[in-house]
CSV table of C-alpha atoms (C1' of nucleotides) in Angstrom, one decimal:
chain,number,residue,atom,x,y,z
A,81,MET,CA,45.0,80.4,110.0
A,82,LYS,CA,45.6,76.7,110.6
A,83,ARG,CA,45.6,75.1,106.7
A,84,ASN,CA,44.6,75.6,104.1
A,85,ASN,CA,42.3,78.1,105.1
A,86,LYS,CA,43.0,79.8,102.2
A,87,LEU,CA,39.6,79.0,100.9
A,88,SER,CA,37.4,80.0,103.5
A,89,LEU,CA,40.0,83.1,104.1
A,90,ALA,CA,38.6,84.8,100.5
A,91,LEU,CA,35.2,83.9,100.4
A,92,HIS,CA,35.0,85.4,104.6
A,93,THR,CA,36.5,88.8,103.0
A,94,LEU,CA,34.6,88.4,99.9
A,95,GLY,CA,31.4,88.1,102.3
A,96,HIS,CA,32.5,91.2,103.5
A,97,MET,CA,33.2,93.1,101.0
A,98,ALA,CA,29.6,92.4,99.5
A,99,ALA,CA,28.4,94.1,102.7
A,100,ALA,CA,29.8,97.2,101.9
A,101,PRO,CA,31.3,97.5,97.9
A,102,ASP,CA,31.5,101.1,98.4
A,103,GLN,CA,34.7,100.2,101.2
A,104,ALA,CA,38.2,99.6,100.4
A,105,PHE,CA,39.3,97.2,102.6
A,106,THR,CA,43.1,97.1,103.6
A,107,SER,CA,44.8,93.5,103.8
A,108,GLU,CA,45.6,94.8,107.9
A,109,VAL,CA,42.4,95.4,108.9
A,110,ILE,CA,41.3,91.9,106.6
A,111,ALA,CA,44.4,90.2,108.7
A,112,GLY,CA,42.9,91.8,112.0
A,113,HIS,CA,39.8,89.5,111.1
A,114,ASN,CA,41.1,86.8,110.7
A,115,ALA,CA,44.3,86.3,113.4
A,116,THR,CA,46.5,86.0,110.7
A,117,ASN,CA,49.1,88.4,108.8
A,118,PRO,CA,48.6,91.3,106.0
A,119,VAL,CA,51.1,89.7,102.9
A,120,VAL,CA,49.0,86.2,103.6
A,121,VAL,CA,45.7,88.1,102.6
A,122,ARG,CA,47.9,90.1,99.9
A,123,ARG,CA,48.7,86.0,98.9
A,124,VAL,CA,45.1,84.9,98.6
A,125,LEU,CA,43.8,88.3,97.7
A,126,GLY,CA,46.7,88.8,94.9
A,127,LEU,CA,45.5,84.8,93.5
A,128,LEU,CA,41.3,86.8,92.8
A,129,ARG,CA,42.9,89.7,91.9
A,130,VAL,CA,45.0,87.5,88.7
A,131,GLN,CA,41.3,85.7,88.0
A,132,GLY,CA,39.2,89.5,88.4
A,133,ILE,CA,37.4,88.9,91.2
A,134,VAL,CA,39.0,91.8,93.2
A,135,VAL,CA,40.6,95.1,92.3
A,136,SER,CA,44.1,96.6,95.3
A,137,GLY,CA,44.6,100.4,94.7
A,138,LYS,CA,47.6,101.6,97.3
A,139,GLY,CA,48.1,104.6,98.6
A,140,HIS,CA,45.9,106.7,101.1
A,141,ALA,CA,42.1,105.6,99.3
A,142,GLY,CA,43.9,101.5,98.7
A,143,GLY,CA,43.0,98.6,99.8
A,144,TRP,CA,41.1,95.8,98.3
A,145,ARG,CA,37.7,95.4,97.0
A,146,LEU,CA,35.2,93.8,94.4
A,147,ALA,CA,36.1,93.7,90.4
A,148,LYS,CA,32.4,93.0,90.2
A,149,PRO,CA,28.8,92.7,91.3
A,150,ALA,CA,28.3,90.3,94.3
A,151,ASP,CA,25.7,88.1,92.7
A,152,SER,CA,28.1,86.7,89.2
A,153,ILE,CA,30.8,85.7,91.5
A,154,THR,CA,30.6,82.4,92.6
A,155,VAL,CA,32.3,79.9,95.1
A,156,ALA,CA,32.9,77.8,92.7
A,157,ASP,CA,34.9,80.9,90.8
A,158,VAL,CA,36.9,81.4,93.6
A,159,TYR,CA,37.9,78.1,94.6
A,160,ALA,CA,39.3,77.9,91.2
A,161,ALA,CA,40.7,80.9,91.5
A,162,ILE,CA,42.9,79.8,94.4
A,163,GLY,CA,43.9,76.4,92.5
A,164,ALA,CA,44.2,74.1,95.5
A,165,PRO,CA,41.6,71.4,94.7
A,166,LEU,CA,40.2,70.0,98.6
A,167,MET,CA,41.0,66.5,97.1
A,168,THR,CA,43.7,65.0,96.0
A,169,VAL,CA,45.0,61.6,95.4
A,170,GLU,CA,48.8,61.2,94.4
A,171,PRO,CA,49.9,57.8,92.5
A,172,LEU,CA,52.0,55.1,95.1
A,173,ALA,CA,55.3,54.5,94.0
A,174,ALA,CA,55.2,51.0,94.1
A,175,PRO,CA,58.5,49.3,92.1
A,176,ASP,CA,58.0,47.9,88.8
A,177,GLY,CA,55.0,49.1,87.6
A,178,CYS,CA,52.8,46.9,89.6
A,179,ALA,CA,49.2,46.4,87.9
A,180,ILE,CA,47.4,46.5,91.4
A,181,VAL,CA,48.9,49.8,91.3
A,182,ALA,CA,48.0,51.6,88.2
A,183,ALA,CA,44.2,49.8,89.0
A,184,LEU,CA,43.5,51.5,92.2
A,185,HIS,CA,45.3,54.5,91.1
A,186,SER,CA,42.5,54.5,88.0
A,187,THR,CA,39.9,53.9,90.7
A,188,MET,CA,40.8,56.1,92.9
A,189,THR,CA,41.2,58.6,90.6
A,190,LYS,CA,37.7,58.6,89.0
A,191,ALA,CA,36.5,58.9,92.5
A,192,VAL,CA,37.7,61.4,93.5
A,193,ALA,CA,37.2,63.1,90.3
A,194,GLU,CA,33.7,62.7,90.8
A,195,ALA,CA,33.6,64.2,94.1
A,196,GLU,CA,35.3,66.7,93.4
A,197,ALA,CA,32.7,67.6,90.7
A,198,VAL,CA,30.2,67.7,92.6
A,199,LEU,CA,31.7,69.7,95.5
A,200,ARG,CA,32.2,72.5,92.5
A,201,ARG,CA,28.5,72.2,91.5
A,202,HIS,CA,27.4,72.9,94.7
A,203,PHE,CA,30.0,75.5,94.9
A,204,ALA,CA,28.8,77.4,91.3
A,205,ARG,CA,24.7,77.8,92.7
A,206,ARG,CA,26.1,80.1,95.8
A,207,THR,CA,27.3,83.5,94.7
A,208,ILE,CA,29.5,85.7,97.1
A,209,ALA,CA,26.1,87.5,97.4
A,210,ASP,CA,24.7,85.1,99.4
A,211,LEU,CA,27.0,84.6,101.8
A,212,ALA,CA,27.1,89.0,102.2
A,213,GLN,CA,22.8,88.2,103.2
A,214,ALA,CA,23.8,85.6,105.4
A,215,MET,CA,25.7,88.0,107.2
A,216,VAL,CA,23.3,90.8,107.0
A,217,GLN,CA,20.3,87.9,108.8
A,218,GLY,CA,22.8,87.4,111.3
A,219,ALA,CA,23.9,91.0,112.0
A,220,LYS,CA,19.4,91.6,112.6
A,221,LYS,CA,20.3,89.2,115.4
A,222,LYS,CA,23.7,90.0,116.8
A,223,GLY,CA,24.2,93.4,116.1
A,224,ASP,CA,26.2,94.7,113.8
A,225,LEU,CA,29.1,92.7,112.5
A,226,ARG,CA,31.2,94.7,109.7
A,227,PHE,CA,34.3,95.1,109.6
A,228,PRO,CA,35.0,99.2,111.8
A,229,PRO,CA,35.7,101.8,109.1
A,230,ARG,CA,38.7,103.5,108.0
B,867,MET,CA,55.6,56.9,101.1
B,868,LYS,CA,55.1,60.8,101.2
B,869,ARG,CA,51.5,61.8,101.8
B,870,ASN,CA,48.6,60.7,103.5
B,871,ASN,CA,48.6,57.3,101.9
B,872,LYS,CA,47.9,55.4,104.5
B,873,LEU,CA,44.7,54.4,102.2
B,874,SER,CA,46.7,53.4,99.2
B,875,LEU,CA,49.9,51.6,101.5
B,876,ALA,CA,46.6,49.7,102.5
B,877,LEU,CA,44.8,48.2,99.4
B,878,HIS,CA,47.6,48.2,97.5
B,879,THR,CA,48.6,45.3,100.3
B,880,LEU,CA,45.0,43.5,100.5
B,881,GLY,CA,45.4,43.3,96.5
B,882,HIS,CA,48.0,41.5,97.2
B,883,MET,CA,46.8,39.4,99.8
B,884,ALA,CA,43.4,38.4,97.5
B,885,ALA,CA,45.3,37.7,94.8
B,886,ALA,CA,47.8,35.4,97.3
B,887,PRO,CA,45.9,33.7,100.1
B,888,ASP,CA,47.1,31.2,101.8
B,889,GLN,CA,50.4,33.7,102.1
B,890,ALA,CA,51.1,35.1,104.8
B,891,PHE,CA,53.3,39.1,104.2
B,892,THR,CA,55.1,40.6,106.9
B,893,SER,CA,55.4,44.0,107.4
B,894,GLU,CA,59.1,44.1,105.9
B,895,VAL,CA,58.0,42.4,102.5
B,896,ILE,CA,55.1,45.1,102.3
B,897,ALA,CA,57.2,48.3,103.4
B,898,GLY,CA,59.5,46.6,100.4
B,899,HIS,CA,56.8,46.6,98.1
B,900,ASN,CA,55.9,49.9,99.0
B,901,ALA,CA,58.8,52.4,99.5
B,902,THR,CA,58.0,53.1,103.5
B,903,ASN,CA,59.4,50.9,106.6
B,904,PRO,CA,57.7,48.0,108.3
B,905,VAL,CA,56.6,49.6,111.6
B,906,VAL,CA,54.5,52.1,109.1
B,907,VAL,CA,52.9,49.0,108.1
B,908,ARG,CA,52.2,47.7,111.5
B,909,ARG,CA,50.7,50.9,111.9
B,910,VAL,CA,48.4,51.2,108.8
B,911,LEU,CA,47.7,47.2,108.9
B,912,GLY,CA,46.4,47.7,112.3
B,913,LEU,CA,43.9,49.7,112.1
B,914,LEU,CA,42.4,47.5,110.1
B,915,ARG,CA,43.1,44.5,112.0
B,916,VAL,CA,40.9,46.7,114.6
B,917,GLN,CA,37.5,46.5,112.1
B,918,GLY,CA,38.3,42.8,111.0
B,919,ILE,CA,40.0,43.1,108.0
B,920,VAL,CA,42.9,41.6,108.1
B,921,VAL,CA,44.9,39.3,111.5
B,922,SER,CA,48.2,38.9,112.6
B,923,GLY,CA,50.5,36.6,113.7
B,924,LYS,CA,53.7,36.7,115.5
B,925,GLY,CA,56.7,34.6,114.9
B,926,HIS,CA,57.8,31.9,111.9
B,927,ALA,CA,55.1,31.5,110.4
B,928,GLY,CA,53.8,34.9,111.3
B,929,GLY,CA,53.1,38.2,109.7
B,930,TRP,CA,49.8,39.5,107.7
B,931,ARG,CA,46.6,37.8,105.8
B,932,LEU,CA,43.3,38.8,105.1
B,933,ALA,CA,40.3,38.5,107.5
B,934,LYS,CA,38.1,37.4,105.1
B,935,PRO,CA,37.1,36.6,101.6
B,936,ALA,CA,38.5,39.6,99.6
B,937,ASP,CA,34.6,39.8,98.0
B,938,SER,CA,33.2,41.0,100.6
B,939,ILE,CA,36.1,43.8,101.7
B,940,THR,CA,35.0,47.3,100.0
B,941,VAL,CA,37.2,49.6,99.2
B,942,ALA,CA,35.2,51.6,101.6
B,943,ASP,CA,35.6,49.8,104.2
B,944,VAL,CA,38.8,49.9,104.4
B,945,TYR,CA,38.1,53.6,103.6
B,946,ALA,CA,36.3,54.0,107.2
B,947,ALA,CA,38.7,51.7,108.9
B,948,ILE,CA,42.3,53.9,107.8
B,949,GLY,CA,39.6,56.4,109.5
B,950,ALA,CA,41.3,60.0,107.1
B,951,PRO,CA,38.4,61.1,104.9
B,952,LEU,CA,40.5,62.6,102.4
B,953,MET,CA,38.0,66.1,102.3
B,954,THR,CA,37.5,68.1,105.4
B,955,VAL,CA,37.0,71.3,105.9
B,956,GLU,CA,37.9,73.2,109.2
B,957,PRO,CA,36.1,76.6,110.6
B,958,LEU,CA,37.3,79.5,110.4
B,959,ALA,CA,39.1,81.1,113.7
B,960,ALA,CA,37.0,84.0,113.8
B,961,PRO,CA,36.4,86.3,115.4
B,962,ASP,CA,33.3,87.0,117.3
B,963,GLY,CA,30.2,84.7,116.5
B,964,CYS,CA,30.8,86.3,112.7
B,965,ALA,CA,27.8,85.5,110.2
B,966,ILE,CA,29.3,85.4,107.5
B,967,VAL,CA,32.2,82.9,109.0
B,968,ALA,CA,28.6,80.7,110.1
B,969,ALA,CA,26.9,80.7,106.4
B,970,LEU,CA,30.5,80.3,104.5
B,971,HIS,CA,31.1,77.1,107.2
B,972,SER,CA,27.8,76.0,106.9
B,973,THR,CA,28.2,76.0,103.2
B,974,MET,CA,31.2,74.4,103.6
B,975,THR,CA,30.1,71.5,105.4
B,976,LYS,CA,26.8,70.6,102.9
B,977,ALA,CA,29.7,70.5,100.2
B,978,VAL,CA,31.9,68.6,101.5
B,979,ALA,CA,30.0,66.0,103.1
B,980,GLU,CA,27.8,65.4,100.1
B,981,ALA,CA,31.5,65.4,98.0
B,982,GLU,CA,32.3,62.6,100.4
B,983,ALA,CA,28.9,60.5,100.1
B,984,VAL,CA,29.7,60.3,96.5
B,985,LEU,CA,32.9,59.3,96.9
B,986,ARG,CA,32.3,56.2,99.5
B,987,ARG,CA,28.9,55.6,97.3
B,988,HIS,CA,31.9,54.9,94.7
B,989,PHE,CA,34.2,53.0,96.9
B,990,ALA,CA,31.5,51.0,97.9
B,991,ARG,CA,30.9,49.8,94.9
B,992,ARG,CA,34.5,48.3,94.4
B,993,THR,CA,35.8,45.3,96.4
B,994,ILE,CA,39.0,44.3,97.0
B,995,ALA,CA,38.6,41.3,94.8
B,996,ASP,CA,38.1,43.9,91.5
B,997,LEU,CA,41.4,44.4,93.0
B,998,ALA,CA,42.9,41.6,92.8
B,999,GLN,CA,41.3,40.2,89.3
B,1000,ALA,CA,43.4,44.1,87.5
B,1001,MET,CA,46.6,42.5,88.7
B,1002,VAL,CA,46.4,39.5,87.5
B,1003,GLN,CA,45.3,40.5,84.7
B,1004,GLY,CA,47.9,43.3,84.1
B,1005,ALA,CA,50.4,39.8,85.3
B,1006,LYS,CA,49.4,38.1,82.3
B,1007,LYS,CA,50.7,41.0,79.9
B,1008,LYS,CA,53.6,42.1,82.4
B,1009,GLY,CA,54.3,39.3,83.6
B,1010,ASP,CA,54.1,37.8,87.4
B,1011,LEU,CA,53.9,41.0,89.1
B,1012,ARG,CA,53.5,39.5,93.1
B,1013,PHE,CA,54.8,39.4,96.2
B,1014,PRO,CA,58.4,36.9,96.0
B,1015,PRO,CA,57.5,33.6,98.2
B,1016,ARG,CA,59.0,33.8,101.3
C,931,DG,C1',57.6,117.3,95.5
C,932,DA,C1',57.8,115.5,100.7
C,933,DA,C1',55.4,112.7,104.0
C,934,DT,C1',52.8,109.0,104.3
C,935,DC,C1',49.8,105.2,103.5
C,936,DA,C1',49.4,100.5,100.7
C,937,DT,C1',50.0,97.0,98.1
C,938,DG,C1',53.7,93.3,95.8
C,939,DT,C1',57.2,90.2,96.5
C,940,DA,C1',61.1,88.4,98.0
C,941,DA,C1',64.2,86.1,101.3
C,942,DC,C1',63.5,83.8,105.1
C,943,DT,C1',62.2,81.6,110.1
C,944,DA,C1',58.0,78.8,112.6
C,945,DT,C1',54.4,75.4,112.8
C,946,DG,C1',52.0,70.9,112.8
C,947,DA,C1',51.2,67.1,110.2
C,948,DT,C1',52.8,62.9,108.8
C,949,DA,C1',56.4,59.6,108.0
C,950,DG,C1',59.9,57.4,109.5
C,951,DT,C1',63.3,55.2,112.8
C,952,DT,C1',65.3,53.1,116.6
C,953,DA,C1',64.5,50.3,120.8
C,954,DC,C1',62.4,47.2,123.2
C,955,DA,C1',59.1,44.0,124.5
C,956,DT,C1',55.9,40.2,124.0
C,957,DG,C1',55.3,36.1,121.9
C,958,DA,C1',54.7,31.9,118.4
C,959,DA,C1',57.5,28.4,115.8
C,960,DA,C1',60.9,25.7,114.9
D,1072,DT,C1',66.8,28.1,123.3
D,1073,DT,C1',66.7,30.4,119.4
D,1074,DT,C1',65.1,33.1,115.4
D,1075,DC,C1',61.5,35.8,113.6
D,1076,DA,C1',57.3,38.6,113.9
D,1077,DT,C1',54.7,41.7,115.3
D,1078,DG,C1',52.9,46.0,118.9
D,1079,DT,C1',54.5,50.4,120.3
D,1080,DA,C1',56.5,53.4,122.8
D,1081,DA,C1',59.8,57.8,121.7
D,1082,DC,C1',62.1,60.0,118.8
D,1083,DT,C1',63.7,63.0,114.6
D,1084,DA,C1',63.0,63.8,110.5
D,1085,DT,C1',60.3,65.6,106.0
D,1086,DC,C1',58.0,68.9,103.8
D,1087,DA,C1',53.7,71.7,103.0
D,1088,DT,C1',51.7,75.9,104.4
D,1089,DA,C1',51.8,80.2,107.1
D,1090,DG,C1',54.2,83.4,109.1
D,1091,DT,C1',57.5,87.4,109.0
D,1092,DT,C1',60.8,90.5,108.0
D,1093,DA,C1',62.1,94.1,105.2
D,1094,DC,C1',62.2,96.9,100.8
D,1095,DA,C1',60.5,98.6,96.4
D,1096,DT,C1',56.8,100.4,93.8
D,1097,DG,C1',53.2,103.9,93.5
D,1098,DA,C1',49.2,106.9,95.2
D,1099,DT,C1',47.4,110.0,97.5
D,1100,DT,C1',47.6,114.3,100.9
D,1101,DC,C1',49.8,118.1,102.9
DNA sequence: GAATCATGTAACTATGATAGTTACATGAAA
DNA sequence: TTTCATGTAACTATCATAGTTACATGATTC
């Protein structure tokens, strides 16, 4: 996983969970399916747990699963849970309160805020169930792509 | 300058140029006004020169200045010249063409593209002259904030 | 209740994108 | 011909992020 792909990792995993709601997924299996590390998976899914999107269990039957129906979780929920906006603007460190820097920052902030709003609106219209459905449709064409049973 | 502030550096500098069109600004002066390094300034303004937004000259009367009227340069032009979108989405490196990753990437790409479009639309409505005007208005209140003469 | 399995988390290291720096060539003006 | 400024290559520094190691906690199975 290269960079700021926490959101993608989260959504990918939730999609798989939605396609197999009765199954618990271990950090290890998820990490394997994402070319990353179990601890990284725990860190990311931990953010989702705080927001009540997933639950985790220890021990033999432990692992991660959805905390509620997949069609009640939007991509926007997950995006918010991750807490790392895809687009930010930091104010320029300019000397002496330069007026143009202030004007610039104001312009940039407004533009970025609107763009982010568009993004969130898009994300709010798409649920994890939608993603899972795409998966099932893909599986019909390409073979079963579910995680291997444990 | 911390991070990906090339756009801010560029716009800030262009604003000052617009406010003093007869003056040439050296990389050194610009760098000083941005808490950065002359070479970094040259690199960034070099991108703008390629797009015909600024011109540069060597030697005694050298330095940087606008290549055309400030009201004919939009923030969007500069954004495009910098060539570093504020928002990108990289495909997840998932194994075996997992269908959910494909669906995910498609969703993300579309959403980001729309958000970017909103951003560009905003930027297209704002010119460097607008920024310079904000500066002049600010100067009236706070004193002269132009770069010092050379 | 002992062994096993999985998460929870702290502390550290590795990676990589970005900015900063040094050094020097090129060319224009005084 | 000296001075000044850009142009650019090559390197170093910084910093956010992911990856790793290590171990505690707690649940399940035997």
